Short mmCIF file of C-alpha atoms in Angstrom, two decimals:
data_model
loop_
_atom_site.label_atom_id
_atom_site.label_comp_id
_atom_site.label_asym_id
_atom_site.label_seq_id
_atom_site.Cartn_x
_atom_site.Cartn_y
_atom_site.Cartn_z
CA MET A 13 84.26 100.20 108.32
CA ALA A 14 86.85 98.35 110.35
CA ILE A 15 87.51 94.63 110.55
CA GLY A 16 89.84 92.90 112.97
CA PHE A 17 90.37 90.33 115.67
CA TYR A 18 92.00 90.11 119.05
CA ILE A 19 93.40 87.57 121.47
CA TRP A 20 93.25 88.29 125.19
CA TRP A 21 95.39 85.97 127.27
CA GLY A 22 96.06 86.93 130.86
CA THR A 23 97.68 90.35 130.78
CA VAL A 24 98.72 90.09 127.14
CA ARG A 25 96.50 91.67 124.52
CA PHE A 26 97.02 91.11 120.80
CA LEU A 27 94.93 93.22 118.44
CA ILE A 28 94.98 93.80 114.69
CA ILE A 29 92.51 96.05 112.84
CA ALA A 30 92.09 97.08 109.21
CA ASN A 31 90.17 100.26 108.46
CA GLU A 32 90.00 102.83 105.65
CA ALA A 33 93.51 104.13 106.44
CA GLY A 34 95.34 100.80 106.68
CA ILE A 35 96.27 98.15 109.24
CA THR A 36 97.10 98.73 112.91
CA ALA A 37 98.54 95.91 115.01
CA THR A 38 99.52 95.94 118.67
CA ASN A 39 100.88 93.39 121.10
CA GLY A 40 100.16 95.48 124.17
CA PHE A 41 103.66 96.99 124.20
CA TRP A 42 104.34 98.11 120.62
CA THR A 43 102.05 99.27 117.85
CA TRP A 44 102.63 99.01 114.10
CA ARG A 45 100.71 100.95 111.44
CA VAL A 46 100.82 100.31 107.71
CA LEU A 47 98.89 102.48 105.25
CA TRP A 48 97.04 100.95 102.28
CA LYS A 49 98.89 103.30 99.93
CA ASP A 50 102.21 101.75 101.00
CA MET A 51 101.06 98.14 100.56
CA HIS A 52 101.98 96.72 97.17
CA SER A 53 101.74 92.94 97.39
CA TYR A 54 102.02 90.01 99.76
CA ARG A 55 103.43 86.53 99.98
CA ILE A 56 102.10 83.60 101.96
CA GLU A 57 104.42 82.13 104.61
CA ASN A 58 104.10 79.47 107.27
CA LEU A 59 104.20 81.51 110.48
CA GLY A 60 103.02 78.74 112.77
CA ILE A 61 104.70 77.91 116.03
CA LYS A 62 103.24 74.54 117.06
CA GLU A 63 101.32 73.84 113.87
CA GLU A 64 101.28 75.16 110.33
CA ARG A 65 99.66 78.58 110.02
CA TRP A 66 99.90 80.06 106.53
CA GLU A 67 99.40 83.81 106.53
CA PRO A 68 100.25 86.79 104.34
CA VAL A 69 103.35 88.91 104.81
CA ILE A 70 102.65 92.43 103.50
CA LEU A 71 105.27 93.94 101.15
CA ASP A 72 105.94 97.39 99.71
CA ALA A 73 106.81 98.19 96.08
CA ASP A 74 110.46 97.24 96.69
CA ARG A 75 109.35 93.93 98.24
CA ARG A 76 110.44 94.96 101.72
CA VAL A 77 108.36 93.58 104.58
CA LEU A 78 105.92 96.15 105.95
CA LEU A 79 103.98 93.84 108.23
CA LYS A 80 104.52 90.25 109.23
CA PRO A 81 101.77 88.78 111.42
CA PHE A 82 103.11 88.29 114.91
CA ILE A 83 99.94 86.97 116.50
CA CYS A 84 100.54 83.26 116.05
CA PRO A 85 99.02 81.82 119.21
CA PHE A 86 100.15 78.59 120.81
CA PHE A 87 96.49 77.65 121.03
CA SER A 88 93.57 78.37 118.76
CA THR A 89 89.83 78.14 118.73
CA ARG A 90 87.57 77.52 115.79
CA SER A 91 85.89 80.92 116.10
CA GLY A 92 89.26 82.65 116.51
CA ASP A 93 90.63 80.92 113.43
CA GLU A 94 87.53 81.92 111.45
CA GLU A 95 87.87 85.58 112.52
CA ARG A 96 91.54 85.52 111.61
CA ALA A 97 90.83 83.96 108.19
CA ARG A 98 88.11 86.56 107.44
CA PHE A 99 90.47 89.36 108.41
CA TRP A 100 93.34 88.22 106.17
CA GLN A 101 90.94 87.47 103.31
CA TYR A 102 89.73 91.07 103.50
CA VAL A 103 93.31 92.39 103.55
CA MET A 104 94.43 90.22 100.61
CA GLN A 105 91.37 91.18 98.53
CA ARG A 106 92.02 94.84 99.21
CA ILE A 107 95.67 94.53 98.08
CA ASP A 108 94.70 92.45 95.03
CA GLN A 109 92.19 95.11 93.95
CA LYS A 110 94.76 97.87 94.33
CA SER A 111 97.75 96.20 92.75
CA ALA A 112 98.15 94.75 89.28
CA HIS A 113 100.79 92.45 90.79
CA GLY A 114 98.45 91.15 93.47
CA ARG A 115 99.46 88.09 95.38
CA MET A 116 102.88 86.54 95.12
CA GLU A 117 103.03 82.94 96.26
CA ILE A 118 106.36 81.46 97.26
#
């Protein structure tokens, strides 16, 4: 099973997918992959540009950043925000189940 969302804006394509292996994110030019086995915890940060957008930053066992969401659009739609929220909820639940440390809020 895979879960994800995308934003298509002109010639720019943002895509992030979580599947059984981990998370893959692309901005149309670069692609990042993070495996579930490497994810240890996360913290919630405000990554918004024009408005507040609180999202998880994925950390490894040494608390180094593995993945920081980069898809913070200047505009948003209700359905897009709902897809995005479902995606990150799935990711956070998966990390919480795996790790005794779970979520770290700052």
